[in-house]
CSV table of C-alpha atoms and ligand atoms in Angstrom, one decimal:
chain,number,residue,atom,x,y,z
Y,1,MET,CA,-87.9,-57.2,6.6
Y,2,SER,CA,-88.0,-59.3,9.7
Y,3,GLU,CA,-84.4,-60.2,9.0
Y,4,LYS,CA,-83.3,-56.6,9.2
Y,5,VAL,CA,-84.9,-56.4,12.6
Y,6,GLU,CA,-83.0,-59.3,13.8
Y,7,VAL,CA,-79.7,-57.8,12.6
Y,8,MET,CA,-80.5,-54.6,14.4
Y,9,ASP,CA,-81.4,-56.5,17.5
Y,10,THR,CA,-78.1,-58.4,17.8
Y,11,PRO,CA,-75.8,-55.5,18.7
Y,12,LYS,CA,-78.5,-54.4,21.3
Y,13,GLU,CA,-78.1,-57.7,23.0
Y,14,THR,CA,-74.4,-57.5,23.1
Y,15,THR,CA,-74.4,-54.0,24.5
Y,16,PRO,CA,-74.2,-55.2,28.1
Y,17,ALA,CA,-71.1,-57.3,27.2
Y,18,LYS,CA,-69.5,-54.2,25.5
Y,19,SER,CA,-69.9,-52.3,28.7
Y,20,GLY,CA,-67.6,-55.0,30.2
Y,21,GLY,CA,-65.0,-53.6,27.8
Y,22,VAL,CA,-61.7,-55.2,26.9
Y,23,ALA,CA,-62.2,-58.0,29.4
Y,24,GLY,CA,-65.4,-59.1,27.8
Y,25,HIS,CA,-63.7,-59.0,24.4
Y,26,PHE,CA,-61.0,-61.3,25.6
Y,27,LYS,CA,-63.5,-63.5,27.3
Y,28,LYS,CA,-65.1,-64.1,24.0
Y,29,TRP,CA,-62.1,-64.1,21.7
Y,30,TRP,CA,-59.4,-65.5,24.0
Y,31,TRP,CA,-58.9,-68.6,21.8
Y,32,VAL,CA,-58.1,-66.4,18.8
Y,33,TYR,CA,-55.3,-64.6,20.8
Y,34,LEU,CA,-54.1,-67.9,22.1
Y,35,ALA,CA,-53.9,-69.3,18.6
Y,36,VAL,CA,-52.1,-66.2,17.3
Y,37,LEU,CA,-49.7,-66.3,20.2
Y,38,ILE,CA,-49.0,-70.0,19.6
Y,39,VAL,CA,-48.4,-69.3,15.9
Y,40,VAL,CA,-46.1,-66.3,16.7
Y,41,VAL,CA,-44.2,-68.4,19.3
Y,42,LEU,CA,-43.9,-71.2,16.8
Y,43,VAL,CA,-42.9,-68.9,14.0
Y,44,VAL,CA,-40.3,-67.3,16.2
Y,45,VAL,CA,-39.1,-70.2,18.3
Y,46,LEU,CA,-39.2,-73.1,15.8
Y,47,PRO,CA,-36.8,-71.4,13.3
Y,48,VAL,CA,-34.5,-70.5,16.3
Y,49,VAL,CA,-34.6,-74.1,17.6
Y,50,TYR,CA,-34.6,-75.9,14.3
Y,51,VAL,CA,-32.8,-73.6,12.0
Y,52,ALA,CA,-30.7,-71.0,13.9
Y,53,TYR,CA,-29.5,-73.3,16.7
Y,54,PRO,CA,-28.3,-76.1,14.4
Y,55,LYS,CA,-26.6,-73.5,12.2
Y,56,ILE,CA,-24.8,-71.9,15.2
Y,57,ALA,CA,-23.9,-75.3,16.6
Y,58,GLN,CA,-22.5,-76.4,13.2
Y,59,LYS,CA,-20.7,-73.1,12.8
Y,60,ASP,CA,-19.1,-73.6,16.2
Y,61,ILE,CA,-18.2,-77.2,15.4
Y,62,ASN,CA,-16.6,-75.9,12.2
Y,63,LYS,CA,-14.6,-73.3,14.1
Y,64,SER,CA,-13.4,-75.7,16.8
Y,65,SER,CA,-10.2,-77.7,16.2
Y,66,LEU,CA,-8.6,-80.8,17.4
Y,67,GLU,CA,-5.1,-81.6,18.5
Y,68,VAL,CA,-3.9,-85.2,19.0
Y,69,THR,CA,-1.6,-85.0,22.0
Y,70,SER,CA,-0.8,-88.7,22.3
Y,71,MET,CA,-1.4,-91.8,20.2
Y,72,VAL,CA,-0.2,-95.2,21.2
Y,73,ILE,CA,-0.4,-98.0,18.6
Y,74,SER,CA,0.3,-101.3,20.3
Y,75,LYS,CA,-0.5,-105.0,20.0
Y,76,PRO,CA,-0.4,-104.8,16.2
Y,77,THR,CA,-1.6,-107.7,14.1
Y,78,ALA,CA,-1.9,-107.9,10.3
Y,79,ASP,CA,-5.5,-106.5,10.5
Y,80,SER,CA,-5.9,-104.7,13.8
Y,81,PHE,CA,-4.1,-102.8,16.5
Y,82,TYR,CA,-4.8,-101.4,20.0
Y,83,LEU,CA,-5.2,-97.7,20.0
Y,84,ASN,CA,-4.8,-95.5,23.1
Y,85,GLN,CA,-5.2,-91.9,22.0
Y,86,THR,CA,-5.7,-88.6,23.8
Y,87,GLN,CA,-6.9,-85.6,21.9
Y,88,THR,CA,-7.7,-82.1,23.0
Y,89,ILE,CA,-10.7,-80.0,21.7
Y,90,ILE,CA,-9.9,-76.4,21.0
Y,91,ASN,CA,-13.2,-74.5,21.1
Y,92,HIS,CA,-13.3,-70.7,21.7
Y,93,ALA,CA,-17.1,-70.5,21.2
Y,94,SER,CA,-19.3,-69.5,24.1
Y,95,TYR,CA,-21.4,-72.7,23.7
Y,96,HIS,CA,-20.0,-76.0,25.1
Y,97,PRO,CA,-22.5,-78.5,23.9
Y,98,LYS,CA,-22.5,-82.2,24.7
Y,99,LEU,CA,-21.2,-84.2,21.8
Y,100,TYR,CA,-22.6,-87.8,21.9
Y,101,ALA,CA,-20.4,-90.8,21.1
Y,102,PHE,CA,-20.1,-91.3,17.4
Y,103,GLU,CA,-18.2,-93.5,14.9
Y,104,ALA,CA,-15.5,-91.4,13.2
Y,105,ALA,CA,-14.0,-92.4,9.9
Y,106,VAL,CA,-10.3,-91.6,9.9
Y,107,SER,CA,-8.7,-91.1,6.5
Y,108,MET,CA,-5.7,-89.6,4.8
Y,109,LEU,CA,-6.9,-86.2,3.6
Y,110,GLY,CA,-7.9,-86.2,0.0
Y,111,LEU,CA,-8.5,-90.0,-0.1
Y,112,THR,CA,-12.1,-91.1,0.2
Y,113,SER,CA,-11.5,-94.6,1.7
Y,114,THR,CA,-11.0,-94.7,5.4
Y,115,VAL,CA,-7.9,-95.9,7.2
Y,116,ALA,CA,-10.0,-97.1,10.2
Y,117,LYS,CA,-13.2,-96.4,12.0
Y,118,VAL,CA,-12.9,-95.3,15.6
Y,119,LEU,CA,-15.6,-94.9,18.2
Y,120,VAL,CA,-15.3,-91.5,19.8
Y,121,PRO,CA,-16.8,-91.4,23.3
Y,122,THR,CA,-19.3,-88.7,24.5
Y,123,SER,CA,-17.6,-85.4,25.4
Y,124,HIS,CA,-18.3,-81.9,26.3
Y,125,ALA,CA,-16.9,-79.5,23.8
Y,126,ASN,CA,-15.2,-77.3,26.4
Y,127,ASN,CA,-12.0,-75.6,25.4
Y,128,GLY,CA,-9.2,-77.9,26.3
Y,129,ALA,CA,-11.4,-80.9,27.0
Y,130,GLU,CA,-9.6,-84.1,26.5
Y,131,ILE,CA,-11.1,-87.1,24.7
Y,132,HIS,CA,-9.6,-90.5,25.5
Y,133,ILE,CA,-10.0,-93.2,22.9
Y,134,GLU,CA,-9.0,-96.7,24.0
Y,135,GLN,CA,-10.0,-99.6,21.8
Y,136,THR,CA,-9.0,-102.3,19.4
Y,137,VAL,CA,-9.2,-100.9,15.9
Y,138,ASN,CA,-9.8,-103.1,12.9
Y,139,ILE,CA,-7.9,-102.2,9.8
Y,140,THR,CA,-10.7,-102.3,7.3
Y,141,ASP,CA,-8.7,-101.1,4.3
Y,142,ALA,CA,-5.2,-102.5,4.3
Y,143,THR,CA,-4.1,-100.2,1.4
Y,144,GLN,CA,-5.2,-97.1,3.3
Y,145,PHE,CA,-3.4,-98.3,6.4
Y,146,ASP,CA,-0.3,-98.9,4.3
Y,147,TYR,CA,-0.5,-95.2,3.3
Y,148,PHE,CA,-0.9,-94.2,7.0
Y,149,ALA,CA,2.2,-96.2,8.1
Y,150,ALA,CA,4.2,-94.8,5.1
Y,151,TYR,CA,3.2,-91.2,5.9
Y,152,LEU,CA,3.8,-91.8,9.6
Y,153,LEU,CA,7.3,-93.1,9.1
Y,154,GLY,CA,8.3,-91.2,6.0
Y,155,THR,CA,7.1,-87.7,6.3
Y,156,GLU,CA,7.7,-84.7,8.5
Y,157,GLU,CA,4.0,-84.1,8.9
Y,158,PHE,CA,0.8,-85.3,7.2
Y,159,PRO,CA,-2.9,-84.4,7.4
Y,160,LEU,CA,-5.3,-86.9,8.9
Y,161,ASN,CA,-9.0,-86.4,8.4
Y,162,ILE,CA,-11.6,-87.3,11.0
Y,163,TYR,CA,-15.2,-87.4,9.8
Y,164,GLY,CA,-18.5,-88.3,11.5
Y,165,LYS,CA,-22.0,-87.2,12.2
Y,166,PRO,CA,-22.3,-86.9,16.0
Y,167,HIS,CA,-25.4,-85.8,17.8
Y,168,LEU,CA,-25.1,-82.7,19.9
Y,169,LYS,CA,-27.1,-81.2,22.7
Y,170,GLU,CA,-26.9,-77.7,24.1
Y,171,GLY,CA,-28.6,-77.2,27.5
Y,172,SER,CA,-32.3,-78.0,27.2
Y,173,LEU,CA,-32.4,-77.5,23.5
Y,174,PRO,CA,-33.2,-80.6,21.4
Y,175,LYS,CA,-30.6,-83.1,20.3
Y,176,ILE,CA,-29.5,-82.4,16.8
Y,177,SER,CA,-27.1,-84.0,14.3
Y,178,VAL,CA,-24.0,-82.1,13.1
Y,179,THR,CA,-21.3,-82.9,10.7
Y,180,TYR,CA,-17.8,-83.3,12.2
Y,181,ASN,CA,-15.1,-82.9,9.6
Y,182,LYS,CA,-11.7,-82.0,11.0
Y,183,THR,CA,-8.3,-82.3,9.7
Y,184,VAL,CA,-5.4,-82.7,12.2
Y,185,VAL,CA,-1.9,-82.2,11.1
Y,186,MET,CA,0.2,-85.1,12.5
Y,187,LYS,CA,3.9,-85.1,12.9
Y,188,GLY,CA,5.7,-88.0,11.3
Y,189,LEU,CA,9.0,-89.7,12.0
Y,190,ASN,CA,10.5,-88.0,8.9
Y,191,GLN,CA,12.3,-91.1,7.6
Y,192,LEU,CA,14.0,-91.5,11.0
Y,193,GLU,CA,16.0,-88.4,10.4
Y,194,GLY,CA,18.8,-88.4,13.0
Y,195,PHE,CA,19.1,-92.2,13.0
Y,196,GLU,CA,22.6,-93.2,14.3
Y,197,VAL,CA,24.4,-96.3,15.3
Y,198,THR,CA,25.7,-94.9,18.6
Y,199,GLY,CA,27.8,-97.9,19.5
Y,200,PHE,CA,28.8,-101.2,18.1
Y,201,ASN,CA,31.0,-104.1,19.0
Y,202,ILE,CA,32.3,-107.0,17.0
Y,203,LEU,CA,31.6,-110.2,19.0
Y,204,THR,CA,34.4,-112.7,19.1
Y,205,THR,CA,32.0,-115.4,20.1
Y,206,GLU,CA,29.0,-115.6,17.9
Y,207,GLU,CA,25.6,-116.1,19.5
Y,208,ASP,CA,22.8,-117.3,17.1
Y,209,GLY,CA,25.0,-116.3,14.2
Y,210,LYS,CA,25.1,-112.7,15.5
Y,211,ASN,CA,28.6,-111.3,15.3
Y,212,MET,CA,27.9,-107.7,16.1
Y,213,ASN,CA,25.9,-105.8,18.7
Y,214,GLY,CA,25.4,-102.2,19.5
Y,215,THR,CA,23.0,-99.4,20.1
Y,216,LEU,CA,20.8,-97.4,17.7
Y,217,LEU,CA,19.5,-93.9,18.3
Y,218,ILE,CA,16.1,-93.5,16.7
Y,219,PRO,CA,14.5,-90.1,17.1
Y,220,ASN,CA,10.8,-89.8,17.0
Y,221,PRO,CA,9.5,-86.2,16.8
Y,222,SER,CA,5.9,-87.3,16.6
Y,223,VAL,CA,3.4,-87.8,19.4
Y,224,VAL,CA,2.9,-91.4,18.3
Y,225,THR,CA,4.2,-94.4,20.2
Y,226,LEU,CA,4.6,-97.3,17.8
Y,227,SER,CA,5.1,-101.0,18.7
Y,228,MET,CA,6.8,-102.5,15.7
Y,229,GLY,CA,7.7,-105.9,17.1
Y,230,ASN,CA,10.9,-107.6,15.9
Y,231,VAL,CA,12.4,-105.5,13.3
Y,232,THR,CA,15.0,-106.6,10.8
Y,233,LEU,CA,17.0,-104.1,8.7
Y,234,ASN,CA,19.3,-104.9,5.7
Y,235,LEU,CA,22.9,-103.8,5.9
Y,236,GLY,CA,24.8,-103.0,2.8
Y,237,VAL,CA,27.7,-101.1,1.4
Y,238,GLU,CA,27.6,-99.5,-2.0
Y,239,GLY,CA,24.8,-101.8,-3.2
Y,240,THR,CA,26.4,-105.0,-1.8
Y,241,ALA,CA,24.3,-106.8,0.8
Y,242,LEU,CA,26.4,-107.5,3.9
Y,243,GLY,CA,24.0,-108.7,6.5
Y,244,TYR,CA,21.2,-107.8,8.9
Y,245,ILE,CA,20.5,-105.7,11.9
Y,246,TYR,CA,18.0,-107.1,14.4
Y,247,VAL,CA,16.0,-105.1,16.9
Y,248,GLU,CA,13.8,-107.1,19.3
Y,249,ASP,CA,10.5,-105.6,20.4
Y,250,LEU,CA,11.0,-102.2,19.0
Y,251,VAL,CA,8.9,-99.6,20.6
Y,252,LEU,CA,9.4,-96.1,19.3
Y,253,ALA,CA,8.2,-93.6,21.9
Y,254,PRO,CA,8.2,-89.8,21.3
Y,255,GLY,CA,11.6,-88.4,21.7
Y,256,ASN,CA,15.0,-90.1,21.3
Y,257,ASN,CA,14.9,-93.8,21.5
Y,258,SER,CA,18.1,-95.7,22.3
Y,259,VAL,CA,17.6,-99.3,21.5
Y,260,PRO,CA,19.9,-102.3,21.6
Y,261,MET,CA,20.6,-104.2,18.4
Y,262,THR,CA,22.4,-107.3,17.2
Y,263,ALA,CA,23.7,-107.9,13.7
Y,264,THR,CA,24.9,-110.6,11.4
Y,265,VAL,CA,27.5,-109.1,9.2
Y,266,ASN,CA,29.7,-110.8,6.6
Y,267,GLU,CA,33.0,-110.0,8.1
Y,268,THR,CA,35.0,-111.7,5.4
Y,269,SER,CA,33.4,-109.4,2.9
Y,270,ILE,CA,34.0,-106.3,5.0
Y,271,ILE,CA,37.6,-107.2,5.7
Y,272,GLU,CA,38.1,-107.8,1.9
Y,273,MET,CA,36.7,-104.4,1.2
Y,274,LEU,CA,38.8,-102.7,3.8
Y,275,SER,CA,42.0,-104.3,2.5
Y,276,SER,CA,41.4,-104.4,-1.3
Y,277,ASN,CA,39.8,-101.0,-1.9
Y,278,SER,CA,42.1,-98.7,-0.2
Y,279,SER,CA,40.7,-95.7,-2.1
Y,280,SER,CA,37.3,-95.3,-0.5
Y,281,LEU,CA,37.6,-97.2,2.8
Y,282,SER,CA,41.2,-96.4,3.6
Y,283,ASP,CA,40.4,-94.7,6.9
Y,284,GLY,CA,38.6,-97.8,8.1
Y,285,VAL,CA,35.2,-96.1,8.1
Y,286,VAL,CA,32.6,-98.2,6.3
Y,287,PRO,CA,29.6,-96.2,4.9
Y,288,PHE,CA,26.8,-98.6,5.6
Y,289,THR,CA,23.4,-98.2,4.0
Y,290,ILE,CA,20.5,-99.5,6.0
Y,291,THR,CA,17.0,-100.2,4.7
Y,292,GLY,CA,14.1,-101.9,6.3
Y,293,ASN,CA,13.5,-105.6,5.8
Y,294,SER,CA,10.6,-106.6,8.0
Y,295,SER,CA,8.5,-106.0,11.1
Y,296,VAL,CA,7.2,-109.2,12.8
Y,297,TYR,CA,4.9,-109.2,15.8
Y,298,ASP,CA,4.2,-112.5,17.6
Y,299,GLY,CA,5.3,-114.4,14.5
Y,300,VAL,CA,3.1,-112.4,12.2
Y,301,VAL,CA,4.6,-110.1,9.5
Y,302,LEU,CA,3.0,-106.7,9.7
Y,303,PRO,CA,2.7,-105.7,6.0
Y,304,TYR,CA,2.1,-102.0,6.7
Y,305,PHE,CA,5.2,-101.4,8.9
Y,306,THR,CA,7.3,-103.8,6.7
Y,307,ALA,CA,6.5,-101.7,3.6
Y,308,ALA,CA,7.1,-98.4,5.5
Y,309,LEU,CA,10.5,-99.6,6.8
Y,310,GLN,CA,11.5,-100.9,3.3
Y,311,ALA,CA,11.0,-97.3,2.0
Y,312,LEU,CA,13.6,-95.9,4.3
Y,313,ASN,CA,17.2,-95.2,3.3
Y,314,LEU,CA,19.4,-94.8,6.3
Y,315,THR,CA,23.2,-94.5,6.5
Y,316,ALA,CA,25.7,-95.1,9.2
Y,317,SER,CA,29.4,-94.6,8.8
Y,318,LEU,CA,31.2,-96.9,11.2
Y,319,ASN,CA,34.8,-97.2,12.0
Y,320,VAL,CA,35.1,-100.9,11.5
Y,321,THR,CA,38.9,-101.0,11.8
Y,322,GLU,CA,38.5,-99.5,15.3
Y,323,ALA,CA,35.9,-102.1,16.2
Y,324,LEU,CA,38.2,-104.9,14.8
Y,325,VAL,CA,41.1,-103.6,16.9
Y,326,GLU,CA,38.9,-103.4,20.0
Y,327,ALA,CA,37.7,-107.0,19.4
Y,328,GLY,CA,41.4,-108.0,19.1
Y,329,LEU,CA,41.1,-109.2,15.5
Q,1,LIG,C1,-19.2,-76.2,8.0
Q,1,LIG,O1,-18.2,-76.6,7.2
Q,1,LIG,C2,-18.6,-77.3,6.0
Q,1,LIG,C3,-17.4,-77.7,5.2
Q,1,LIG,O2,-16.5,-78.5,6.0
Q,1,LIG,C4,-19.5,-76.4,5.1
Q,1,LIG,O3,-20.0,-77.1,4.1
Q,1,LIG,C5,-20.7,-75.9,6.0
Q,1,LIG,O4,-21.4,-74.9,5.2
Q,1,LIG,C6,-20.2,-75.2,7.3
Q,1,LIG,N1,-21.3,-74.9,8.0
Q,1,LIG,C7,-21.5,-73.7,8.7
Q,1,LIG,C8,-22.7,-73.5,9.4
Q,1,LIG,O5,-20.6,-72.9,8.7
Q,2,LIG,C1,-3.8,-95.2,27.9
Q,2,LIG,O1,-3.2,-94.0,28.1
Q,2,LIG,C2,-3.5,-93.4,29.3
Q,2,LIG,C3,-2.8,-92.0,29.4
Q,2,LIG,O2,-2.1,-91.7,28.3
Q,2,LIG,C4,-3.0,-94.3,30.4
Q,2,LIG,O3,-3.3,-93.8,31.7
Q,2,LIG,C5,-3.6,-95.7,30.3
Q,2,LIG,O4,-3.0,-96.6,31.2
Q,2,LIG,C6,-3.3,-96.2,28.9
Q,2,LIG,N1,-4.0,-97.5,28.7
Q,2,LIG,C7,-3.3,-98.6,28.3
Q,2,LIG,C8,-4.2,-99.8,28.2
Q,2,LIG,O5,-2.2,-98.6,28.1
Q,3,LIG,C1,-13.1,-106.2,14.6
Q,3,LIG,O1,-13.1,-107.5,14.0
Q,3,LIG,C2,-13.4,-108.6,14.9
Q,3,LIG,C3,-13.3,-109.9,14.1
Q,3,LIG,O2,-12.9,-109.7,12.8
Q,3,LIG,C4,-14.8,-108.4,15.4
Q,3,LIG,O3,-15.1,-109.4,16.3
Q,3,LIG,C5,-14.9,-107.1,16.1
Q,3,LIG,O4,-16.2,-106.8,16.6
Q,3,LIG,C6,-14.4,-105.9,15.2
Q,3,LIG,N1,-14.4,-104.7,16.0
Q,3,LIG,C7,-14.9,-103.6,15.6
Q,3,LIG,C8,-14.7,-102.4,16.6
Q,3,LIG,O5,-15.5,-103.4,14.6
Q,4,LIG,C1,-14.2,-82.7,4.8
Q,4,LIG,O1,-13.5,-81.5,4.5
Q,4,LIG,C2,-12.5,-81.6,3.5
Q,4,LIG,C3,-11.9,-80.2,3.3
Q,4,LIG,O2,-11.7,-79.6,4.5
Q,4,LIG,C4,-13.1,-82.0,2.2
Q,4,LIG,O3,-12.1,-82.2,1.2
Q,4,LIG,C5,-13.8,-83.4,2.4
Q,4,LIG,O4,-14.4,-83.8,1.2
Q,4,LIG,C6,-14.8,-83.3,3.5
Q,4,LIG,N1,-15.3,-84.6,3.8
Q,4,LIG,C7,-16.5,-85.0,3.6
Q,4,LIG,C8,-16.9,-86.5,3.9
Q,4,LIG,O5,-17.4,-84.3,3.2
Q,5,LIG,C1,27.5,-106.7,23.3
Q,5,LIG,O1,27.8,-108.0,23.7
Q,5,LIG,C2,28.8,-108.0,24.7
Q,5,LIG,C3,29.2,-109.4,25.0
Q,5,LIG,O2,28.1,-110.2,25.0
Q,5,LIG,C4,28.2,-107.3,26.0
Q,5,LIG,O3,29.1,-107.3,27.0
Q,5,LIG,C5,27.8,-105.9,25.6
Q,5,LIG,O4,27.1,-105.3,26.7
Q,5,LIG,C6,26.8,-105.9,24.4
Q,5,LIG,N1,26.6,-104.5,24.1
Q,5,LIG,C7,25.4,-104.1,23.7
Q,5,LIG,C8,25.3,-102.7,23.4
Q,5,LIG,O5,24.4,-104.8,23.7
Q,6,LIG,C1,18.0,-86.4,20.6
Q,6,LIG,O1,19.4,-86.7,20.3
Q,6,LIG,C2,20.0,-85.7,19.5
Q,6,LIG,C3,21.4,-86.1,19.2
Q,6,LIG,O2,22.0,-86.7,20.2
Q,6,LIG,C4,19.9,-84.3,20.2
Q,6,LIG,O3,20.5,-83.3,19.4
Q,6,LIG,C5,18.5,-84.0,20.5
Q,6,LIG,O4,18.4,-82.8,21.2
Q,6,LIG,C6,17.8,-85.1,21.3
Q,6,LIG,N1,16.4,-84.8,21.3
Q,6,LIG,C7,15.7,-85.0,22.5
Q,6,LIG,C8,14.3,-84.8,22.4
Q,6,LIG,O5,16.2,-85.4,23.5
Q,7,LIG,C1,30.6,-113.3,2.6
Q,7,LIG,O1,31.1,-112.6,1.5
Q,7,LIG,C2,32.0,-113.4,0.7
Q,7,LIG,C3,32.6,-112.6,-0.4
Q,7,LIG,O2,32.7,-111.3,0.0
Q,7,LIG,C4,31.2,-114.6,0.2
Q,7,LIG,O3,32.1,-115.4,-0.5
Q,7,LIG,C5,30.6,-115.4,1.3
Q,7,LIG,O4,29.7,-116.4,0.8
Q,7,LIG,C6,29.7,-114.4,2.1
Q,7,LIG,N1,29.2,-115.2,3.3
Q,7,LIG,C7,28.0,-115.3,3.6
Q,7,LIG,C8,27.6,-116.0,4.8
Q,7,LIG,O5,27.1,-114.7,2.9
Q,8,LIG,C1,36.7,-101.4,-5.3
Q,8,LIG,O1,36.5,-100.2,-5.9
Q,8,LIG,C2,36.2,-100.3,-7.3
Q,8,LIG,C3,36.1,-98.9,-7.8
Q,8,LIG,O2,36.9,-98.0,-7.1
Q,8,LIG,C4,34.9,-101.1,-7.4
Q,8,LIG,O3,34.6,-101.2,-8.8
Q,8,LIG,C5,35.0,-102.4,-6.8
Q,8,LIG,O4,33.8,-103.1,-6.8
Q,8,LIG,C6,35.5,-102.3,-5.3
Q,8,LIG,N1,35.7,-103.6,-4.8
Q,8,LIG,C7,35.2,-104.0,-3.6
Q,8,LIG,C8,35.5,-105.4,-3.2
Q,8,LIG,O5,34.4,-103.3,-3.0
Q,9,LIG,C1,14.8,-109.8,4.2
Q,9,LIG,O1,15.7,-110.7,4.8
Q,9,LIG,C2,15.6,-112.0,4.2
Q,9,LIG,C3,16.6,-112.9,5.0
Q,9,LIG,O2,16.3,-112.8,6.4
Q,9,LIG,C4,16.0,-111.9,2.8
Q,9,LIG,O3,16.0,-113.1,2.2
Q,9,LIG,C5,15.1,-111.0,2.1
Q,9,LIG,O4,15.5,-110.7,0.7
Q,9,LIG,C6,15.0,-109.6,2.8
Q,9,LIG,N1,14.0,-108.8,2.2
Q,9,LIG,C7,14.1,-107.5,1.8
Q,9,LIG,C8,12.9,-106.9,1.2
Q,9,LIG,O5,15.1,-107.0,1.9
Q,10,LIG,C1,10.7,-111.2,19.2
Q,10,LIG,O1,11.6,-112.3,19.1
Q,10,LIG,C2,11.8,-112.9,20.4
Q,10,LIG,C3,12.8,-114.0,20.1
Q,10,LIG,O2,12.5,-114.7,19.0
Q,10,LIG,C4,10.5,-113.4,20.9
Q,10,LIG,O3,10.7,-114.0,22.2
Q,10,LIG,C5,9.5,-112.3,21.1
Q,10,LIG,O4,8.3,-112.7,21.5
Q,10,LIG,C6,9.4,-111.5,19.8
Q,10,LIG,N1,8.6,-110.3,20.0
Q,10,LIG,C7,7.4,-110.1,19.3
Q,10,LIG,C8,6.7,-108.8,19.7
Q,10,LIG,O5,7.0,-110.8,18.4
Q,11,LIG,C1,15.9,-94.9,-1.3
Q,11,LIG,O1,16.8,-95.2,-2.3
Q,11,LIG,C2,16.3,-95.9,-3.4
Q,11,LIG,C3,17.4,-96.3,-4.3
Q,11,LIG,O2,18.5,-95.5,-4.1
Q,11,LIG,C4,15.3,-94.9,-4.1
Q,11,LIG,O3,14.8,-95.6,-5.2
Q,11,LIG,C5,14.2,-94.5,-3.1
Q,11,LIG,O4,13.4,-93.6,-3.7
Q,11,LIG,C6,14.8,-93.9,-1.9
Q,11,LIG,N1,13.8,-93.7,-1.0
Q,11,LIG,C7,13.6,-92.6,-0.2
Q,11,LIG,C8,12.5,-92.5,0.7
Q,11,LIG,O5,14.4,-91.7,-0.3
Q,12,LIG,C1,39.3,-95.6,12.6
Q,12,LIG,O1,40.0,-96.3,13.6
Q,12,LIG,C2,41.3,-96.6,13.3
Q,12,LIG,C3,41.9,-97.4,14.4
Q,12,LIG,O2,41.5,-97.1,15.7
Q,12,LIG,C4,42.0,-95.2,13.3
Q,12,LIG,O3,43.4,-95.4,12.9
Q,12,LIG,C5,41.3,-94.3,12.2
Q,12,LIG,O4,41.9,-93.0,12.3
Q,12,LIG,C6,39.9,-94.2,12.5
Q,12,LIG,N1,39.3,-93.5,11.4
Q,12,LIG,C7,38.6,-92.4,11.6
Q,12,LIG,C8,38.0,-91.7,10.4
Q,12,LIG,O5,38.3,-91.9,12.8
């Protein structure tokens, strides 16, 4: 029974505390409230910080897009080149997080192997923000780079995929990792559509075996500037090889490129054609076919540009009679 007494006694002792009311209650149980508060804060904040924020950030990254405004490919070797590229971020979201530098894998869309790996510098994902990339890029997969060159020279436009896992930071929120997977549509040189021989002369005195010179018009509707080195093209007529066109240090910048050329043409053969086959070449106009032969930079054959050039079929109808008359032959 003594136990019962004790139980009855306990509330009596606490009565003075109760008279202190709510304050007393908190004084005794403050740690419970603190614990509950911490749990509530964690339950509310943690998911926001570690679930909602990464989701929102990823969603915004997904929504943003990229536009390559300029790409300069220079100093090409068989397995590397110098890249100077400017791209613009298009981001209409209200968050403009900091995107840390990351290694991006560039690939032709739909192909898993990468064309090249490029280090993208730290940027702020503001709308219209420009990212400059300037570095020597190693061609890690020659086959993929062949595809890139073929698409660049041969198509009107082609998709290029950029993939990476950059870290991102928004204000004072923690640094998180997001997936960057963007496809940009690049304009290509469209098989050099609009190619023209805008002028040519027959040289009466040969230099290095070159007996023709002139000017080529090569349109480049893309944003890419390409250094292709010393380019050789094959000249033919109706399947008969007639010689070569040479362009030294060919650099194709965006827009119309007017470049000087020299050529070695089998004049004997052409004159024979002009005189013997009066049916097709009677007006003195020779329908030349031109295909790529090679691209050589600093004595090194560039396999990717060489292959892309060889896939081209160009034509140029030239009034050879007129040129012969002008040359006084
Ligand atoms: C972002 O896009 C990828 C596909 O590229 C998709 O798998 C992912 O669910 C998207 N994430 C969000 C948060 O929209
Ligand atoms: C790269 O391009 C930018 C602008 O497009 C230019 O200012 C810079 O000089 C270029 N760098 C090289 C090494 O050509
Ligand atoms: C490219 O390759 C060269 C030698 O093969 C190497 O020294 C260089 O670090 C590589 N560059 C990159 C960006 O991987
Ligand atoms: C990137 O997105 C494209 C479709 O937009 C998809 O085909 C490709 O598999 C994705 N890349 C990776 C590495 O997940
Ligand atoms: C062609 O060669 C002649 C004689 O060397 C020169 O006068 C002329 O300017 C050259 N034309 C072109 C387009 O290079
Ligand atoms: C390029 O030249 C062609 C033919 O001369 C012309 O029609 C075209 O407008 C020119 N393009 C540019 C960008 O100058
Ligand atoms: C030029 O063509 C004629 C026949 O058309 C041929 O006999 C001659 O060998 C050719 N010359 C050269 C240098 O290829
Ligand atoms: C002349 O034309 C005929 C067909 O019309 C063709 O078979 C022949 O190869 C041509 N000759 C030359 C030298 O081009
Ligand atoms: C390229 O030109 C060389 C002569 O300079 C010739 O022997 C070779 O067959 C040509 N290659 C192609 C693919 O046309
Ligand atoms: C192109 O050929 C010329 C003459 O052979 C040479 O001086 C020049 O260095 C070559 N250019 C390149 C980019 O290889
Ligand atoms: C170029 O012509 C050759 C032979 O006529 C053909 O096999 C090839 O497919 C053509 N290439 C293009 C890009 O049209
Ligand atoms: C080619 O030039 C010759 C001589 O100048 C001229 O008689 C002929 O009409 C020209 N042909 C064409 C299609 O312009």
